[in-house]
Amino acid sequence: MADGSPIPIMTRAVAFAAELAPRAAEFDRAERLPHEVIEQMADSGFLGATVPVEWGGLGLTPLEYGELTEVIGKACASTRALLTVHTSLVAETLAGRASWRIKEKYLPDLASGRRIACFALSEAGAGSDAASMSTSYLKKGEDFVLNGRKKWISFAGIADVFLVFAADNGVVSAFLVDRETAGVEIRPMSGMLGNRATHMAEVVLSDVKVPAENLVCGIGSGFAFVANTALLLGRYSIAWAGVGIAQAALEEMCSHAARREQFGCKIGSFQLVQKMIADAVTGVSAARELCRRAGRLRAERSPDAIAATSIAKYFSSTVAGRVTSDAVQVLGGSGCWSGYPVERLFREAKILEIIEGTSQVQQTLIADFGLTTFARKG
Ligand SMILES: Cc1cc2nc3c(=O)[nH]c(=O)nc-3n(C[C@H](O)[C@H](O)[C@H](O)COP(=O)(O)OP(=O)(O)OC[C@H]3O[C@@H](n4cnc5c(N)ncnc54)[C@H](O)[C@@H]3O)c2cc1C
């Protein structure tokens, strides 16, 4: 860690989250994160949280980063999304996979938050089956030329650099594309269910010239090395995001149930309401433990970390969906109104079941793990 102790960073995170939480509804309505919030994230070092210290990051361990993600994710899902996209999907991936030359060119600026990065994999026709992308690259002299259209790209509206995936006859490679490059067009998108303040956009690439030095990790490494590494890191971040959202909903649910009276009693005394609270407490505790387990395995570089991360992401996003739905139920009419946070938490939780590999994609991965691990031989 940059300052030798986890306490100052978590103290900073908790203080930042306390300022952030009351403003999350405003960001959601405005569909944008104010510049000063991004600046505060940068100044606190959060945007370089998992980037090694030698590249200007905080060098947090997976567990420390998970806790940071939970704290910020509990306060504001869109602000947390900046951590997932900029820090996990791009900066940490480059730190692990890119050439020294790329690290030198990009990592210090990404770690400090001087430049913001986004991750451009999905297309209108290529989601879960991302390898079927139609964005193409062609080697022309010393450069590569990219053509295509990426969709649902969080923070593309404000990012300075894009990690773009493209294919040449099925060979997928990854490139870093600077926003100012000729032929890059950003088409903002709005009206999302959640993550509304993530400056989402389509990225249209028309004969975009990328220097060969911006090819990340060699021709054909785009999917196996770069995207898979990035999605694993992103998945870990989303697992902790689910804990944050579920914890926020649990606190709203319990506070309301302890106050609200119907039929002459607090509604928290009704057993049917208590069941929802008990399930929420249990689900949040279990999700947090699965995230911690994935974090520990990642820190040990265990091969089991891959399956553990899918398990944590699948479980935690499912729990967040159920707990936020029950929180709406416990708040009744108030739960359906934007004057209370649970309506937004309910929307944000659904997003977690779709991004960084849908719940069905996680189930498929977990089942593959189960079949190879637990089927009796012979
Ligand atoms: C808020 C938000 C932010 C996003 N940010 C980014 C970003 O920054 N960068 C980026 O590249 N993308 C981003 N995305 C896109 C996201 O990664 C995709 O939406 C996701 O991968 C799912 O792809 P899809 O939407 O095309 O759905 P599809 O892949 O078409 O899936 C539709 C349904 O079919 C199911 N399905 C698909 N294949 C299978 C299968 N083999 N077995 C069982 N079921 C299956 C899915 O689980 C799902 O229920 C974002 C999306 C959202 C909603």
PDB file of N, CA and C in Angstrom, residues 178-239:
ATOM      1  N   ASP A 178      -6.792   6.326 -28.358  1.00  0.00           N
ATOM      2  CA  ASP A 178      -6.955   7.633 -27.712  1.00  0.00           C
ATOM      3  C   ASP A 178      -8.192   8.331 -28.264  1.00  0.00           C
ATOM      4  N   ARG A 179      -8.922   8.993 -27.371  1.00  0.00           N
ATOM      5  CA  ARG A 179     -10.180   9.612 -27.755  1.00  0.00           C
ATOM      6  C   ARG A 179     -10.041  10.570 -28.945  1.00  0.00           C
ATOM      7  N   GLU A 180      -8.912  11.294 -28.972  1.00  0.00           N
ATOM      8  CA  GLU A 180      -8.752  12.339 -29.985  1.00  0.00           C
ATOM      9  C   GLU A 180      -8.386  11.795 -31.365  1.00  0.00           C
ATOM     10  N   THR A 181      -8.200  10.484 -31.488  1.00  0.00           N
ATOM     11  CA  THR A 181      -7.782   9.918 -32.775  1.00  0.00           C
ATOM     12  C   THR A 181      -8.854  10.169 -33.833  1.00  0.00           C
ATOM     13  N   ALA A 182      -8.428  10.533 -35.043  1.00  0.00           N
ATOM     14  CA  ALA A 182      -9.380  10.782 -36.132  1.00  0.00           C
ATOM     15  C   ALA A 182     -10.202   9.524 -36.395  1.00  0.00           C
ATOM     16  N   GLY A 183     -11.519   9.706 -36.602  1.00  0.00           N
ATOM     17  CA  GLY A 183     -12.394   8.573 -36.911  1.00  0.00           C
ATOM     18  C   GLY A 183     -13.113   7.997 -35.695  1.00  0.00           C
ATOM     19  N   VAL A 184     -12.807   8.526 -34.489  1.00  0.00           N
ATOM     20  CA  VAL A 184     -13.511   8.062 -33.272  1.00  0.00           C
ATOM     21  C   VAL A 184     -14.711   8.988 -33.045  1.00  0.00           C
ATOM     22  N   GLU A 185     -15.896   8.384 -33.003  1.00  0.00           N
ATOM     23  CA  GLU A 185     -17.106   9.186 -32.760  1.00  0.00           C
ATOM     24  C   GLU A 185     -17.848   8.614 -31.548  1.00  0.00           C
ATOM     25  N   ILE A 186     -18.261   9.496 -30.648  1.00  0.00           N
ATOM     26  CA  ILE A 186     -18.944   9.069 -29.425  1.00  0.00           C
ATOM     27  C   ILE A 186     -20.415   9.480 -29.520  1.00  0.00           C
ATOM     28  N   ARG A 187     -21.296   8.503 -29.367  1.00  0.00           N
ATOM     29  CA  ARG A 187     -22.741   8.802 -29.420  1.00  0.00           C
ATOM     30  C   ARG A 187     -23.366   8.488 -28.053  1.00  0.00           C
ATOM     31  N   PRO A 188     -23.595   9.519 -27.235  1.00  0.00           N
ATOM     32  CA  PRO A 188     -24.103   9.289 -25.871  1.00  0.00           C
ATOM     33  C   PRO A 188     -25.429   8.517 -25.868  1.00  0.00           C
ATOM     34  N   MET A 189     -25.591   7.667 -24.825  1.00  0.00           N
ATOM     35  CA  MET A 189     -26.832   6.892 -24.665  1.00  0.00           C
ATOM     36  C   MET A 189     -27.446   7.274 -23.319  1.00  0.00           C
ATOM     37  N   SER A 190     -28.769   7.313 -23.263  1.00  0.00           N
ATOM     38  CA  SER A 190     -29.403   7.579 -21.962  1.00  0.00           C
ATOM     39  C   SER A 190     -30.601   6.657 -21.803  1.00  0.00           C
ATOM     40  N   GLY A 191     -31.252   6.755 -20.629  1.00  0.00           N
ATOM     41  CA  GLY A 191     -32.459   5.969 -20.391  1.00  0.00           C
ATOM     42  C   GLY A 191     -32.186   4.560 -19.886  1.00  0.00           C
ATOM     43  N   MET A 192     -31.011   4.337 -19.283  1.00  0.00           N
ATOM     44  CA  MET A 192     -30.707   3.004 -18.751  1.00  0.00           C
ATOM     45  C   MET A 192     -31.493   2.755 -17.454  1.00  0.00           C
ATOM     46  N   LEU A 193     -31.698   1.475 -17.144  1.00  0.00           N
ATOM     47  CA  LEU A 193     -32.381   1.074 -15.905  1.00  0.00           C
ATOM     48  C   LEU A 193     -31.569   1.503 -14.674  1.00  0.00           C
ATOM     49  N   GLY A 194     -30.280   1.257 -14.732  1.00  0.00           N
ATOM     50  CA  GLY A 194     -29.394   1.633 -13.619  1.00  0.00           C
ATOM     51  C   GLY A 194     -28.063   2.088 -14.167  1.00  0.00           C
ATOM     52  N   ASN A 195     -27.095   2.332 -13.271  1.00  0.00           N
ATOM     53  CA  ASN A 195     -25.785   2.868 -13.697  1.00  0.00           C
ATOM     54  C   ASN A 195     -25.985   4.078 -14.606  1.00  0.00           C
ATOM     55  N   ARG A 196     -27.014   4.877 -14.256  1.00  0.00           N
ATOM     56  CA  ARG A 196     -27.416   5.950 -15.175  1.00  0.00           C
ATOM     57  C   ARG A 196     -26.398   7.067 -15.299  1.00  0.00           C
ATOM     58  N   ALA A 197     -25.558   7.210 -14.264  1.00  0.00           N
ATOM     59  CA  ALA A 197     -24.612   8.337 -14.288  1.00  0.00           C
ATOM     60  C   ALA A 197     -23.244   7.896 -14.788  1.00  0.00           C
ATOM     61  N   THR A 198     -23.233   6.868 -15.658  1.00  0.00           N
ATOM     62  CA  THR A 198     -21.934   6.347 -16.104  1.00  0.00           C
ATOM     63  C   THR A 198     -21.558   6.839 -17.504  1.00  0.00           C
ATOM     64  N   HIS A 199     -22.176   7.909 -17.944  1.00  0.00           N
ATOM     65  CA  HIS A 199     -21.781   8.529 -19.220  1.00  0.00           C
ATOM     66  C   HIS A 199     -21.660   7.472 -20.324  1.00  0.00           C
ATOM     67  N   MET A 200     -22.692   6.630 -20.392  1.00  0.00           N
ATOM     68  CA  MET A 200     -22.654   5.530 -21.369  1.00  0.00           C
ATOM     69  C   MET A 200     -22.764   6.065 -22.791  1.00  0.00           C
ATOM     70  N   ALA A 201     -22.090   5.396 -23.708  1.00  0.00           N
ATOM     71  CA  ALA A 201     -22.150   5.836 -25.108  1.00  0.00           C
ATOM     72  C   ALA A 201     -21.850   4.676 -26.039  1.00  0.00           C
ATOM     73  N   GLU A 202     -22.222   4.900 -27.301  1.00  0.00           N
ATOM     74  CA  GLU A 202     -21.750   4.023 -28.381  1.00  0.00           C
ATOM     75  C   GLU A 202     -20.440   4.604 -28.873  1.00  0.00           C
ATOM     76  N   VAL A 203     -19.544   3.757 -29.303  1.00  0.00           N
ATOM     77  CA  VAL A 203     -18.268   4.230 -29.849  1.00  0.00           C
ATOM     78  C   VAL A 203     -18.187   3.750 -31.296  1.00  0.00           C
ATOM     79  N   VAL A 204     -18.179   4.707 -32.211  1.00  0.00           N
ATOM     80  CA  VAL A 204     -18.125   4.352 -33.631  1.00  0.00           C
ATOM     81  C   VAL A 204     -16.693   4.583 -34.123  1.00  0.00           C
ATOM     82  N   LEU A 205     -16.134   3.565 -34.744  1.00  0.00           N
ATOM     83  CA  LEU A 205     -14.738   3.642 -35.217  1.00  0.00           C
ATOM     84  C   LEU A 205     -14.746   3.564 -36.742  1.00  0.00           C
ATOM     85  N   SER A 206     -14.306   4.631 -37.387  1.00  0.00           N
ATOM     86  CA  SER A 206     -14.288   4.646 -38.855  1.00  0.00           C
ATOM     87  C   SER A 206     -12.871   4.902 -39.332  1.00  0.00           C
ATOM     88  N   ASP A 207     -12.249   3.860 -39.845  1.00  0.00           N
ATOM     89  CA  ASP A 207     -10.856   3.944 -40.324  1.00  0.00           C
ATOM     90  C   ASP A 207      -9.950   4.613 -39.291  1.00  0.00           C
ATOM     91  N   VAL A 208     -10.030   4.108 -38.064  1.00  0.00           N
ATOM     92  CA  VAL A 208      -9.230   4.684 -36.968  1.00  0.00           C
ATOM     93  C   VAL A 208      -7.830   4.069 -36.991  1.00  0.00           C
ATOM     94  N   LYS A 209      -6.828   4.933 -37.159  1.00  0.00           N
ATOM     95  CA  LYS A 209      -5.432   4.469 -37.236  1.00  0.00           C
ATOM     96  C   LYS A 209      -4.854   4.353 -35.834  1.00  0.00           C
ATOM     97  N   VAL A 210      -4.384   3.158 -35.493  1.00  0.00           N
ATOM     98  CA  VAL A 210      -3.802   2.929 -34.162  1.00  0.00           C
ATOM     99  C   VAL A 210      -2.345   2.499 -34.346  1.00  0.00           C
ATOM    100  N   PRO A 211      -1.392   3.166 -33.692  1.00  0.00           N
ATOM    101  CA  PRO A 211       0.002   2.758 -33.857  1.00  0.00           C
ATOM    102  C   PRO A 211       0.246   1.344 -33.309  1.00  0.00           C
ATOM    103  N   ALA A 212       1.150   0.624 -33.932  1.00  0.00           N
ATOM    104  CA  ALA A 212       1.412  -0.779 -33.541  1.00  0.00           C
ATOM    105  C   ALA A 212       1.749  -0.893 -32.054  1.00  0.00           C
ATOM    106  N   GLU A 213       2.374   0.146 -31.480  1.00  0.00           N
ATOM    107  CA  GLU A 213       2.768   0.067 -30.060  1.00  0.00           C
ATOM    108  C   GLU A 213       1.547   0.045 -29.123  1.00  0.00           C
ATOM    109  N   ASN A 214       0.352   0.382 -29.674  1.00  0.00           N
ATOM    110  CA  ASN A 214      -0.854   0.367 -28.839  1.00  0.00           C
ATOM    111  C   ASN A 214      -1.617  -0.957 -28.895  1.00  0.00           C
ATOM    112  N   LEU A 215      -1.030  -1.931 -29.576  1.00  0.00           N
ATOM    113  CA  LEU A 215      -1.582  -3.288 -29.547  1.00  0.00           C
ATOM    114  C   LEU A 215      -1.228  -3.875 -28.180  1.00  0.00           C
ATOM    115  N   VAL A 216      -2.256  -4.337 -27.440  1.00  0.00           N
ATOM    116  CA  VAL A 216      -1.998  -4.831 -26.077  1.00  0.00           C
ATOM    117  C   VAL A 216      -1.749  -6.332 -26.134  1.00  0.00           C
ATOM    118  N   CYS A 217      -0.551  -6.741 -25.775  1.00  0.00           N
ATOM    119  CA  CYS A 217      -0.309  -8.172 -25.550  1.00  0.00           C
ATOM    120  C   CYS A 217      -0.256  -9.040 -26.813  1.00  0.00           C
ATOM    121  N   GLY A 218      -0.020  -8.459 -27.969  1.00  0.00           N
ATOM    122  CA  GLY A 218       0.218  -9.262 -29.175  1.00  0.00           C
ATOM    123  C   GLY A 218      -1.034  -9.649 -29.937  1.00  0.00           C
ATOM    124  N   ILE A 219      -0.833  -9.891 -31.242  1.00  0.00           N
ATOM    125  CA  ILE A 219      -1.937 -10.302 -32.123  1.00  0.00           C
ATOM    126  C   ILE A 219      -2.558 -11.601 -31.605  1.00  0.00           C
ATOM    127  N   GLY A 220      -3.883 -11.632 -31.548  1.00  0.00           N
ATOM    128  CA  GLY A 220      -4.580 -12.852 -31.160  1.00  0.00           C
ATOM    129  C   GLY A 220      -4.707 -13.048 -29.656  1.00  0.00           C
ATOM    130  N   SER A 221      -4.155 -12.110 -28.878  1.00  0.00           N
ATOM    131  CA  SER A 221      -4.244 -12.252 -27.413  1.00  0.00           C
ATOM    132  C   SER A 221      -5.454 -11.517 -26.846  1.00  0.00           C
ATOM    133  N   GLY A 222      -6.211 -10.893 -27.726  1.00  0.00           N
ATOM    134  CA  GLY A 222      -7.299 -10.015 -27.264  1.00  0.00           C
ATOM    135  C   GLY A 222      -8.303 -10.713 -26.386  1.00  0.00           C
ATOM    136  N   PHE A 223      -8.702 -11.895 -26.794  1.00  0.00           N
ATOM    137  CA  PHE A 223      -9.736 -12.549 -26.007  1.00  0.00           C
ATOM    138  C   PHE A 223      -9.158 -13.354 -24.861  1.00  0.00           C
ATOM    139  N   ALA A 224      -8.274 -14.283 -25.211  1.00  0.00           N
ATOM    140  CA  ALA A 224      -7.770 -15.226 -24.207  1.00  0.00           C
ATOM    141  C   ALA A 224      -7.055 -14.509 -23.059  1.00  0.00           C
ATOM    142  N   PHE A 225      -6.237 -13.510 -23.382  1.00  0.00           N
ATOM    143  CA  PHE A 225      -5.438 -12.886 -22.326  1.00  0.00           C
ATOM    144  C   PHE A 225      -6.048 -11.593 -21.800  1.00  0.00           C
ATOM    145  N   VAL A 226      -6.402 -10.686 -22.728  1.00  0.00           N
ATOM    146  CA  VAL A 226      -6.802  -9.361 -22.250  1.00  0.00           C
ATOM    147  C   VAL A 226      -8.256  -9.358 -21.754  1.00  0.00           C
ATOM    148  N   ALA A 227      -9.202  -9.761 -22.617  1.00  0.00           N
ATOM    149  CA  ALA A 227     -10.619  -9.688 -22.210  1.00  0.00           C
ATOM    150  C   ALA A 227     -10.902 -10.620 -21.039  1.00  0.00           C
ATOM    151  N   ASN A 228     -10.364 -11.831 -21.085  1.00  0.00           N
ATOM    152  CA  ASN A 228     -10.639 -12.767 -19.986  1.00  0.00           C
ATOM    153  C   ASN A 228     -10.050 -12.293 -18.667  1.00  0.00           C
ATOM    154  N   THR A 229      -8.842 -11.734 -18.719  1.00  0.00           N
ATOM    155  CA  THR A 229      -8.252 -11.173 -17.496  1.00  0.00           C
ATOM    156  C   THR A 229      -9.120 -10.032 -16.982  1.00  0.00           C
ATOM    157  N   ALA A 230      -9.485  -9.137 -17.907  1.00  0.00           N
ATOM    158  CA  ALA A 230     -10.272  -7.964 -17.520  1.00  0.00           C
ATOM    159  C   ALA A 230     -11.608  -8.383 -16.922  1.00  0.00           C
ATOM    160  N   LEU A 231     -12.275  -9.327 -17.573  1.00  0.00           N
ATOM    161  CA  LEU A 231     -13.609  -9.713 -17.098  1.00  0.00           C
ATOM    162  C   LEU A 231     -13.531 -10.412 -15.740  1.00  0.00           C
ATOM    163  N   LEU A 232     -12.455 -11.141 -15.511  1.00  0.00           N
ATOM    164  CA  LEU A 232     -12.285 -11.772 -14.192  1.00  0.00           C
ATOM    165  C   LEU A 232     -12.130 -10.696 -13.112  1.00  0.00           C
ATOM    166  N   LEU A 233     -11.326  -9.689 -13.417  1.00  0.00           N
ATOM    167  CA  LEU A 233     -11.122  -8.602 -12.447  1.00  0.00           C
ATOM    168  C   LEU A 233     -12.420  -7.816 -12.259  1.00  0.00           C
ATOM    169  N   GLY A 234     -13.107  -7.567 -13.373  1.00  0.00           N
ATOM    170  CA  GLY A 234     -14.376  -6.827 -13.308  1.00  0.00           C
ATOM    171  C   GLY A 234     -15.431  -7.596 -12.526  1.00  0.00           C
ATOM    172  N   ARG A 235     -15.468  -8.886 -12.745  1.00  0.00           N
ATOM    173  CA  ARG A 235     -16.419  -9.769 -12.063  1.00  0.00           C
ATOM    174  C   ARG A 235     -16.217  -9.704 -10.545  1.00  0.00           C
ATOM    175  N   TYR A 236     -14.955  -9.685 -10.141  1.00  0.00           N
ATOM    176  CA  TYR A 236     -14.627  -9.603  -8.709  1.00  0.00           C
ATOM    177  C   TYR A 236     -15.163  -8.288  -8.138  1.00  0.00           C
ATOM    178  N   SER A 237     -14.978  -7.221  -8.896  1.00  0.00           N
ATOM    179  CA  SER A 237     -15.466  -5.916  -8.454  1.00  0.00           C
ATOM    180  C   SER A 237     -17.002  -5.915  -8.362  1.00  0.00           C
ATOM    181  N   ILE A 238     -17.642  -6.536  -9.348  1.00  0.00           N
ATOM    182  CA  ILE A 238     -19.118  -6.579  -9.342  1.00  0.00           C
ATOM    183  C   ILE A 238     -19.639  -7.428  -8.181  1.00  0.00           C
ATOM    184  N   ALA A 239     -18.922  -8.484  -7.839  1.00  0.00           N
ATOM    185  CA  ALA A 239     -19.345  -9.310  -6.701  1.00  0.00           C
ATOM    186  C   ALA A 239     -19.423  -8.445  -5.439  1.00  0.00           C
TER     187      ALA A 239
END
